[in-house]
Amino acid sequence: MTRSTTYITASQLLSLKRRPNIAIVDVRDDERSCDGHIAGSLHFASDTFLDKLPSLVQSVKGKDTLVFHCALSQVRGPKCARRLAEYLSDEMQDDAGIKNIMVLERGYNGWEASGRPVCRCTDVFCKDNSEHGQQSNQS
């Protein structure tokens, strides 16, 4: 079964992100620790993404929708989303339960610039705890 990737807007993601079947996958490299991240996201850096695909699939058990992003979602985010789709097809991972692979339009930079909530914790698996999360400030 070949999966295709689609795009989702920040507004659409914001309305869906609290659903238990969605995982947000941040594939930025070092900038995640400096710039913050979307609260509740998982971090699987693009520079080691292929090596960590099995770990990603394990980490998202029970999720049927994965939303990938990088800084702008122009190169790394879409590329990693395609790599996951190929991996699931090549490795016969149909039992993984992943039905939708999406890419966040405008990436993290667009998310933060529009005032959406970001987190500054340093956890690989952000738990979106209220003490870590904070609203982005617009100037």
Coordinates of C-alpha atoms in Angstrom, one line a residue:
M1 CA 0.0 0.0 0.0
T2 CA 1.6 3.3 -1.1
R3 CA 0.9 6.3 1.1
S4 CA 0.9 9.8 -0.2
T5 CA 1.7 12.9 1.7
T6 CA -0.6 15.8 2.0
Y7 CA -0.3 19.3 3.5
I8 CA -2.1 20.7 6.5
T9 CA -2.3 24.4 7.6
A10 CA -1.4 25.6 11.1
S11 CA -5.0 26.4 11.8
Q12 CA -6.1 22.9 10.8
L13 CA -3.4 21.4 12.9
L14 CA -4.2 23.5 15.9
S15 CA -7.8 22.3 15.8
L16 CA -6.7 18.6 15.5
K17 CA -3.6 18.5 17.7
R18 CA -5.3 17.5 20.9
R19 CA -6.7 14.4 19.3
P20 CA -5.0 11.3 20.7
N21 CA -4.5 9.7 17.2
I22 CA -2.1 12.5 15.9
A23 CA 1.6 12.8 16.3
I24 CA 3.6 15.9 15.3
V25 CA 7.1 15.0 14.1
D26 CA 9.8 17.8 14.2
V27 CA 12.7 16.9 11.9
R28 CA 14.7 20.1 12.4
D29 CA 18.2 19.4 13.5
D30 CA 20.0 21.6 16.1
E31 CA 17.6 24.6 15.8
R32 CA 14.9 22.8 17.8
S33 CA 16.9 23.2 21.1
C34 CA 17.4 26.9 20.3
D35 CA 14.2 28.0 18.8
G36 CA 11.6 26.0 20.7
H37 CA 9.1 23.6 19.2
I38 CA 5.4 22.8 18.8
A39 CA 4.2 21.7 22.2
G40 CA 3.7 17.9 22.3
S41 CA 5.9 17.2 19.3
L42 CA 8.4 14.4 18.9
H43 CA 11.9 15.1 17.7
F44 CA 13.5 13.0 15.0
A45 CA 16.3 15.1 13.4
S46 CA 16.6 14.9 9.6
D47 CA 20.3 14.1 9.7
T48 CA 19.7 10.8 11.4
F49 CA 16.1 10.2 10.3
L50 CA 16.7 7.1 8.2
D51 CA 18.5 5.3 11.0
K52 CA 15.7 6.1 13.5
L53 CA 12.7 5.1 11.3
P54 CA 12.0 1.9 13.3
S55 CA 12.2 3.9 16.5
L56 CA 9.7 6.5 15.1
V57 CA 7.3 3.8 14.1
Q58 CA 7.5 2.3 17.6
S59 CA 7.1 5.8 19.2
V60 CA 3.8 6.5 17.3
K61 CA 2.1 3.2 18.0
G62 CA -1.7 3.9 18.2
K63 CA -1.4 7.1 16.1
D64 CA -2.9 7.0 12.6
T65 CA -1.9 10.5 11.5
L66 CA 1.6 11.9 11.5
V67 CA 2.3 15.6 10.8
F68 CA 5.9 16.4 9.8
H69 CA 7.6 19.8 9.8
C70 CA 11.0 21.4 9.7
A71 CA 11.7 25.2 9.8
L72 CA 9.8 26.0 6.6
S73 CA 8.5 22.6 5.5
Q74 CA 10.1 23.0 2.1
V75 CA 12.8 20.4 2.1
R76 CA 13.5 18.4 5.3
G77 CA 9.8 18.0 6.4
P78 CA 8.5 16.8 3.1
K79 CA 11.6 14.6 2.5
C80 CA 11.2 12.8 5.8
A81 CA 7.5 12.4 5.3
R82 CA 8.2 10.7 1.9
R83 CA 10.9 8.5 3.5
L84 CA 8.5 7.3 6.1
A85 CA 5.9 6.5 3.4
E86 CA 8.5 4.6 1.5
Y87 CA 9.7 2.8 4.6
L88 CA 6.2 1.7 5.5
S89 CA 5.7 0.4 1.9
D90 CA 9.1 -1.3 1.6
E91 CA 9.1 -2.9 5.0
M92 CA 5.5 -4.1 4.7
Q93 CA 4.7 -2.1 7.8
D94 CA 1.0 -2.0 7.0
D95 CA 0.3 -3.1 10.6
A96 CA 1.9 0.1 11.9
G97 CA -1.6 1.7 11.7
I98 CA -0.4 5.0 10.1
K99 CA -3.0 6.1 7.6
N100 CA -2.2 9.8 7.0
I101 CA 1.2 11.3 6.5
M102 CA 1.0 15.1 6.4
V103 CA 3.4 18.1 6.2
L104 CA 2.7 21.3 8.1
E105 CA 2.5 24.3 5.6
R106 CA 5.1 27.0 6.4
G107 CA 6.7 24.7 9.1
Y108 CA 7.7 25.7 12.6
N109 CA 8.6 29.3 11.5
G110 CA 5.1 29.9 10.2
W111 CA 3.5 28.3 13.3
E112 CA 5.5 30.5 15.6
A113 CA 5.1 33.7 13.5
S114 CA 1.3 33.3 13.6
G115 CA 1.4 33.3 17.4
R116 CA 0.6 29.6 17.9
P117 CA 1.8 28.0 21.2
V118 CA 5.4 26.8 21.4
C119 CA 7.3 25.0 24.1
R120 CA 10.9 25.5 25.1
C121 CA 11.6 22.3 27.0
T122 CA 14.5 20.1 25.9
D123 CA 12.7 16.8 25.9
V124 CA 12.9 14.6 22.8
F125 CA 9.4 13.6 23.4
C126 CA 7.7 16.8 24.5
K127 CA 4.9 16.1 27.0
D128 CA 3.3 19.5 26.5
N129 CA 3.2 20.1 30.2
S130 CA 1.7 23.5 31.1
E131 CA 4.8 24.6 33.0
H132 CA 6.9 24.1 29.8
G133 CA 4.5 25.5 27.2
Q134 CA 4.3 29.1 26.5
Q135 CA 2.5 31.4 24.1
S136 CA 4.7 32.8 21.5
N137 CA 5.1 36.6 21.8
Q138 CA 4.6 38.7 18.7
S139 CA 6.3 42.1 18.5

